[in-house]
mmCIF file of C-alpha atoms in Angstrom:
data_model
loop_
_atom_site.group_PDB
_atom_site.id
_atom_site.type_symbol
_atom_site.label_atom_id
_atom_site.label_comp_id
_atom_site.label_asym_id
_atom_site.label_seq_id
_atom_site.Cartn_x
_atom_site.Cartn_y
_atom_site.Cartn_z
ATOM 1 C CA MET A 1 0.521 -4.771 11.995
ATOM 2 C CA ASN A 2 -0.914 -7.595 14.031
ATOM 3 C CA ASN A 3 -0.845 -11.076 12.449
ATOM 4 C CA TRP A 4 -4.569 -11.450 12.789
ATOM 5 C CA ILE A 5 -5.515 -8.432 10.570
ATOM 6 C CA TYR A 6 -7.200 -9.300 7.368
ATOM 7 C CA ASN A 7 -4.929 -9.122 4.337
ATOM 8 C CA GLU A 8 -6.710 -6.723 2.082
ATOM 9 C CA PHE A 9 -3.760 -6.715 -0.442
ATOM 10 C CA LYS A 10 -4.614 -10.438 -1.323
ATOM 11 C CA HIS A 11 -7.326 -10.274 -3.892
ATOM 12 C CA CYS A 12 -10.546 -11.867 -3.764
ATOM 13 C CA GLY A 13 -12.733 -12.544 -6.876
ATOM 14 C CA VAL A 14 -11.439 -10.670 -9.956
ATOM 15 C CA ASN A 15 -7.677 -10.080 -9.505
ATOM 16 C CA TYR A 16 -7.292 -6.301 -10.283
ATOM 17 C CA SER A 17 -3.548 -6.479 -9.360
ATOM 18 C CA ASP A 18 -3.454 -8.531 -12.883
ATOM 19 C CA ILE A 19 -2.080 -5.950 -15.434
ATOM 20 C CA GLU A 20 -4.735 -7.144 -18.038
ATOM 21 C CA GLN A 21 -7.525 -6.734 -15.662
ATOM 22 C CA ALA A 22 -6.377 -3.325 -14.640
ATOM 23 C CA GLU A 23 -6.101 -2.185 -18.253
ATOM 24 C CA ILE A 24 -9.527 -3.331 -19.332
ATOM 25 C CA TYR A 25 -11.635 -2.292 -16.095
ATOM 26 C CA ASP A 26 -12.527 0.917 -17.687
ATOM 27 C CA ASN A 27 -13.649 -0.501 -20.923
ATOM 28 C CA GLN A 28 -15.715 -3.071 -19.193
ATOM 29 C CA HIS A 29 -17.490 -0.739 -16.749
ATOM 30 C CA GLN A 30 -18.160 1.957 -19.369
ATOM 31 C CA LYS A 31 -20.420 -0.481 -21.151
ATOM 32 C CA PHE A 32 -22.976 -0.024 -18.294
ATOM 33 C CA ARG A 33 -21.756 3.008 -16.512
ATOM 34 C CA ASP A 34 -21.386 6.760 -17.186
ATOM 35 C CA TYR A 35 -18.648 7.855 -14.968
ATOM 36 C CA GLU A 36 -19.313 11.784 -15.548
ATOM 37 C CA LYS A 37 -23.042 11.431 -15.169
ATOM 38 C CA GLU A 38 -22.520 9.502 -11.861
ATOM 39 C CA PHE A 39 -20.474 12.034 -10.523
ATOM 40 C CA ILE A 40 -22.570 15.042 -11.405
ATOM 41 C CA ASP A 41 -25.491 13.209 -9.907
ATOM 42 C CA PHE A 42 -23.617 12.717 -6.797
ATOM 43 C CA LEU A 43 -22.763 16.319 -6.530
ATOM 44 C CA SER A 44 -26.400 17.296 -7.039
ATOM 45 C CA ASN A 45 -27.387 15.184 -4.019
ATOM 46 C CA LEU A 46 -24.892 16.922 -1.623
ATOM 47 C CA SER A 47 -25.685 19.951 0.527
ATOM 48 C CA LEU A 48 -22.421 21.631 0.081
ATOM 49 C CA ASP A 49 -22.087 25.580 -0.048
ATOM 50 C CA ASN A 50 -18.689 25.899 -1.570
ATOM 51 C CA TYR A 51 -17.303 22.884 -3.581
ATOM 52 C CA HIS A 52 -13.907 24.678 -3.953
ATOM 53 C CA ASN A 53 -12.935 24.182 -0.237
ATOM 54 C CA VAL A 54 -13.950 20.511 -0.192
ATOM 55 C CA THR A 55 -11.619 17.771 0.760
ATOM 56 C CA MET A 56 -12.309 14.166 -0.118
ATOM 57 C CA ILE A 57 -10.968 10.718 0.358
ATOM 58 C CA ASP A 58 -11.697 8.092 -2.453
ATOM 59 C CA LEU A 59 -11.180 4.614 -0.858
ATOM 60 C CA GLY A 60 -10.715 2.101 -3.472
ATOM 61 C CA CYS A 61 -10.336 4.606 -6.340
ATOM 62 C CA GLY A 62 -9.590 2.017 -8.896
ATOM 63 C CA THR A 63 -8.449 3.635 -12.269
ATOM 64 C CA GLY A 64 -9.517 7.016 -10.788
ATOM 65 C CA ALA A 65 -12.729 8.075 -12.627
ATOM 66 C CA THR A 66 -14.440 9.612 -9.548
ATOM 67 C CA SER A 67 -11.064 11.291 -8.344
ATOM 68 C CA LEU A 68 -10.432 12.731 -11.637
ATOM 69 C CA TYR A 69 -13.938 14.378 -11.982
ATOM 70 C CA ALA A 70 -13.840 15.305 -8.230
ATOM 71 C CA SER A 71 -10.484 17.162 -8.795
ATOM 72 C CA LYS A 72 -12.182 19.711 -11.171
ATOM 73 C CA TYR A 73 -14.491 20.647 -8.317
ATOM 74 C CA PHE A 74 -12.819 19.924 -4.924
ATOM 75 C CA LYS A 75 -9.698 21.428 -3.352
ATOM 76 C CA LYS A 76 -7.944 18.226 -2.365
ATOM 77 C CA ILE A 77 -8.528 14.474 -3.135
ATOM 78 C CA TYR A 78 -6.826 11.551 -1.584
ATOM 79 C CA ALA A 79 -7.082 8.529 -4.139
ATOM 80 C CA ILE A 80 -6.417 5.265 -2.444
ATOM 81 C CA ASP A 81 -6.263 1.804 -3.695
ATOM 82 C CA VAL A 82 -4.763 -1.755 -2.692
ATOM 83 C CA SER A 83 -3.761 -2.313 -6.363
ATOM 84 C CA GLU A 84 -0.523 -0.540 -7.300
ATOM 85 C CA LEU A 85 -1.393 -1.212 -10.897
ATOM 86 C CA MET A 86 -4.637 0.760 -10.526
ATOM 87 C CA ILE A 87 -2.845 3.531 -8.782
ATOM 88 C CA LYS A 88 -0.480 3.576 -11.710
ATOM 89 C CA GLN A 89 -3.292 3.870 -14.148
ATOM 90 C CA VAL A 90 -4.809 6.975 -12.299
ATOM 91 C CA ILE A 91 -1.530 8.646 -12.173
ATOM 92 C CA LYS A 92 -0.969 8.194 -15.735
ATOM 93 C CA LYS A 93 -4.362 9.824 -16.396
ATOM 94 C CA SER A 94 -4.015 12.634 -14.208
ATOM 95 C CA GLU A 95 -0.612 13.467 -15.601
ATOM 96 C CA LYS A 96 -2.127 13.633 -19.056
ATOM 97 C CA GLU A 97 -4.783 16.139 -17.764
ATOM 98 C CA ASN A 98 -2.169 18.121 -15.812
ATOM 99 C CA ILE A 99 -4.275 17.629 -12.523
ATOM 100 C CA THR A 100 -2.185 18.398 -9.444
ATOM 101 C CA ASN A 101 -4.619 18.360 -6.475
ATOM 102 C CA ILE A 102 -4.916 14.547 -6.090
ATOM 103 C CA GLU A 103 -2.621 12.581 -3.753
ATOM 104 C CA PHE A 104 -2.095 8.963 -4.686
ATOM 105 C CA ILE A 105 -1.833 6.313 -1.971
ATOM 106 C CA ASN A 106 -1.297 2.480 -2.406
ATOM 107 C CA SER A 107 -3.188 1.455 0.712
ATOM 108 C CA GLY A 108 -6.766 0.190 1.699
ATOM 109 C CA PHE A 109 -9.752 0.426 4.171
ATOM 110 C CA LEU A 110 -7.728 -1.275 7.027
ATOM 111 C CA SER A 111 -4.338 0.008 6.287
ATOM 112 C CA TYR A 112 -4.636 3.595 5.204
ATOM 113 C CA GLU A 113 -3.546 6.234 7.951
ATOM 114 C CA HIS A 114 -4.906 9.592 7.403
ATOM 115 C CA LYS A 115 -2.290 11.991 8.534
ATOM 116 C CA ALA A 116 -3.850 15.268 7.310
ATOM 117 C CA GLU A 117 -6.808 17.132 8.785
ATOM 118 C CA PRO A 118 -10.141 15.177 8.712
ATOM 119 C CA VAL A 119 -11.901 15.430 5.388
ATOM 120 C CA ASP A 120 -15.437 16.624 4.355
ATOM 121 C CA ILE A 121 -16.344 13.609 2.217
ATOM 122 C CA VAL A 122 -15.198 9.852 2.331
ATOM 123 C CA LEU A 123 -16.397 8.245 -0.901
ATOM 124 C CA THR A 124 -16.065 4.537 -1.772
ATOM 125 C CA LYS A 125 -17.521 2.981 -4.955
ATOM 126 C CA SER A 126 -17.619 -0.618 -5.831
ATOM 127 C CA ALA A 127 -14.925 -1.515 -3.310
ATOM 128 C CA LEU A 128 -16.207 -2.364 0.246
ATOM 129 C CA HIS A 129 -17.386 -5.716 -0.875
ATOM 130 C CA HIS A 130 -13.822 -6.960 -0.957
ATOM 131 C CA LEU A 131 -14.042 -7.212 2.732
ATOM 132 C CA PRO A 132 -15.927 -9.699 4.918
ATOM 133 C CA ASP A 133 -18.592 -8.178 7.084
ATOM 134 C CA PHE A 134 -16.533 -8.099 10.189
ATOM 135 C CA TRP A 135 -13.730 -6.183 8.425
ATOM 136 C CA LYS A 136 -16.502 -3.968 6.785
ATOM 137 C CA GLN A 137 -17.269 -2.889 10.145
ATOM 138 C CA VAL A 138 -13.832 -2.139 11.140
ATOM 139 C CA ALA A 139 -13.338 -0.218 7.827
ATOM 140 C CA LEU A 140 -16.466 1.966 8.624
ATOM 141 C CA LEU A 141 -15.204 2.596 12.159
ATOM 142 C CA ARG A 142 -11.906 3.790 10.701
ATOM 143 C CA ILE A 143 -13.787 5.935 8.047
ATOM 144 C CA ASN A 144 -15.404 7.754 10.831
ATOM 145 C CA LYS A 145 -12.086 8.918 12.198
ATOM 146 C CA MET A 146 -11.225 10.370 8.602
ATOM 147 C CA LEU A 147 -14.208 12.619 8.667
ATOM 148 C CA LYS A 148 -14.894 15.904 10.166
ATOM 149 C CA PRO A 149 -18.016 16.252 12.381
ATOM 150 C CA SER A 150 -21.088 16.112 10.178
ATOM 151 C CA GLY A 151 -18.951 14.831 7.355
ATOM 152 C CA ILE A 152 -20.491 12.991 4.408
ATOM 153 C CA PHE A 153 -19.913 9.190 3.836
ATOM 154 C CA TYR A 154 -21.109 8.006 0.389
ATOM 155 C CA LEU A 155 -21.172 4.359 -0.297
ATOM 156 C CA PHE A 156 -21.974 2.708 -3.657
ATOM 157 C CA ASP A 157 -21.715 -0.831 -3.983
ATOM 158 C CA VAL A 158 -23.521 -4.209 -4.721
ATOM 159 C CA ILE A 159 -25.625 -4.499 -1.556
ATOM 160 C CA TYR A 160 -28.432 -7.076 -1.533
ATOM 161 C CA HIS A 161 -31.934 -5.249 -0.938
ATOM 162 C CA PHE A 162 -34.267 -8.248 -1.305
ATOM 163 C CA GLN A 163 -35.600 -10.937 0.887
ATOM 164 C CA PRO A 164 -33.292 -13.960 1.309
ATOM 165 C CA THR A 165 -35.957 -16.426 0.182
ATOM 166 C CA GLU A 166 -35.774 -14.729 -3.162
ATOM 167 C CA TYR A 167 -32.034 -15.038 -3.782
ATOM 168 C CA ILE A 168 -31.954 -17.489 -6.644
ATOM 169 C CA ASN A 169 -34.384 -15.642 -8.883
ATOM 170 C CA LYS A 170 -32.972 -12.313 -7.960
ATOM 171 C CA ILE A 171 -29.299 -13.159 -8.710
ATOM 172 C CA ASP A 172 -30.196 -15.029 -11.792
ATOM 173 C CA ASN A 173 -31.929 -12.016 -13.211
ATOM 174 C CA PHE A 174 -29.206 -9.708 -11.970
ATOM 175 C CA ILE A 175 -26.530 -11.738 -13.772
ATOM 176 C CA SER A 176 -28.675 -11.990 -17.033
ATOM 177 C CA ALA A 177 -29.190 -8.162 -16.982
ATOM 178 C CA PHE A 178 -25.404 -7.554 -16.962
ATOM 179 C CA GLU A 179 -24.822 -10.022 -19.753
ATOM 180 C CA ALA A 180 -27.142 -8.296 -21.911
ATOM 181 C CA MET A 181 -25.583 -4.958 -21.104
ATOM 182 C CA ALA A 182 -21.923 -5.850 -21.119
ATOM 183 C CA GLY A 183 -21.535 -9.309 -22.662
ATOM 184 C CA GLU A 184 -20.473 -12.865 -21.760
ATOM 185 C CA GLN A 185 -17.066 -11.821 -20.118
ATOM 186 C CA PHE A 186 -18.846 -9.311 -17.775
ATOM 187 C CA LYS A 187 -21.339 -11.959 -16.971
ATOM 188 C CA ALA A 188 -18.539 -14.235 -15.777
ATOM 189 C CA GLU A 189 -17.125 -11.347 -13.527
ATOM 190 C CA VAL A 190 -20.553 -10.812 -11.879
ATOM 191 C CA GLU A 191 -20.759 -14.624 -11.114
ATOM 192 C CA THR A 192 -17.293 -14.277 -9.667
ATOM 193 C CA HIS A 193 -18.399 -11.455 -7.533
ATOM 194 C CA ILE A 194 -21.565 -13.182 -6.309
ATOM 195 C CA ARG A 195 -19.428 -16.418 -5.512
ATOM 196 C CA ASP A 196 -16.155 -15.173 -4.266
ATOM 197 C CA GLU A 197 -16.723 -11.707 -3.017
ATOM 198 C CA PHE A 198 -18.322 -10.215 0.131
ATOM 199 C CA SER A 199 -21.529 -8.203 -0.835
ATOM 200 C CA THR A 200 -23.925 -8.332 1.981
ATOM 201 C CA PHE A 201 -27.645 -7.483 2.925
ATOM 202 C CA SER A 202 -28.772 -3.976 3.217
ATOM 203 C CA TRP A 203 -30.165 -4.431 6.816
ATOM 204 C CA ILE A 204 -26.749 -5.697 7.780
ATOM 205 C CA MET A 205 -25.043 -2.750 6.169
ATOM 206 C CA GLU A 206 -27.299 -0.300 7.685
ATOM 207 C CA GLY A 207 -26.728 -1.664 11.079
ATOM 208 C CA MET A 208 -22.876 -1.430 10.630
ATOM 209 C CA LEU A 209 -23.370 2.113 9.516
ATOM 210 C CA ALA A 210 -25.236 3.066 12.617
ATOM 211 C CA ARG A 211 -22.642 1.299 14.901
ATOM 212 C CA ALA A 212 -19.921 3.256 13.084
ATOM 213 C CA GLY A 213 -21.457 6.657 14.013
ATOM 214 C CA PHE A 214 -23.265 7.360 10.700
ATOM 215 C CA GLU A 215 -26.865 8.437 10.086
ATOM 216 C CA VAL A 216 -28.423 7.451 6.770
ATOM 217 C CA GLU A 217 -29.799 10.336 5.042
ATOM 218 C CA LYS A 218 -30.769 8.827 1.581
ATOM 219 C CA ILE A 219 -30.874 5.447 0.082
ATOM 220 C CA ARG A 220 -31.205 4.921 -3.720
ATOM 221 C CA THR A 221 -31.357 1.743 -5.854
ATOM 222 C CA SER A 222 -32.748 0.967 -9.263
ATOM 223 C CA ASP A 223 -32.393 -2.814 -9.170
ATOM 224 C CA GLY A 224 -32.119 -3.994 -5.798
ATOM 225 C CA PHE A 225 -28.639 -4.786 -6.064
ATOM 226 C CA VAL A 226 -26.555 -1.587 -6.770
ATOM 227 C CA MET A 227 -27.136 0.737 -3.845
ATOM 228 C CA GLU A 228 -26.160 4.352 -2.983
ATOM 229 C CA TYR A 229 -25.929 5.398 0.732
ATOM 230 C CA TYR A 230 -25.556 9.046 1.567
ATOM 231 C CA CYS A 231 -24.718 9.302 5.097
ATOM 232 C CA LYS A 232 -23.723 11.994 7.766
ATOM 233 C CA LYS A 233 -21.310 11.399 10.533
ATOM 234 C CA VAL A 234 -23.298 12.048 13.778
ATOM 235 C CA ARG A 235 -20.798 11.058 16.608
ATOM 236 C CA ASP A 236 -17.274 10.405 17.049
ATOM 237 C CA ILE A 237 -16.085 6.882 17.638
ATOM 238 C CA ALA A 238 -13.353 6.168 20.013
ATOM 239 C CA LEU A 239 -10.742 3.698 18.813
ATOM 240 C CA PRO A 240 -7.580 2.312 20.510
#
């Protein structure tokens, strides 16, 4: 790998390569997220005829909540994360549930090489913000190559959907809302996210998606921060 490639294995913000953080991740997020509801809602917004033949890449799978639910519906899941501890967590869960259709890979947006046939869906939840914008664009170009023609790219992340001049009040209110839902410790995590990680504005993200060969078919948000993008691959992108 070239020396100028961004090191995605070096954490920014909250360190999920730390065993304590990896172990408490689910407990923290379940205070304000319903993983099963999120997945069923995701399914209901897809126009797929036969779920059982679907293949999916889960980029930044974390402790595997989405991959585990997807394994009950889809043919094959590739669960990928830069944190070896996170991968160990999801392997442990899958073994407990006797799940055999997930392949686990310790890799990331910039390093994962998909050797199998292109997939029907690439999904990433709460992970792309770990990359600065230049490298987000590179990641999206690489995701294009992983997908079949007309394949689905689903992005769930903190993406700022407000006017830049409103940033102080918007961010203060966002942090206060998370503190009310999940407590003081998670408030500190959100502050770390805003300060040290790389969430971007929606118009920047939408420009990057277009340049990576995707057409945005649906956007959803309830708070102007956590955004869902349902995208379709509309053209192949030639890469060296």
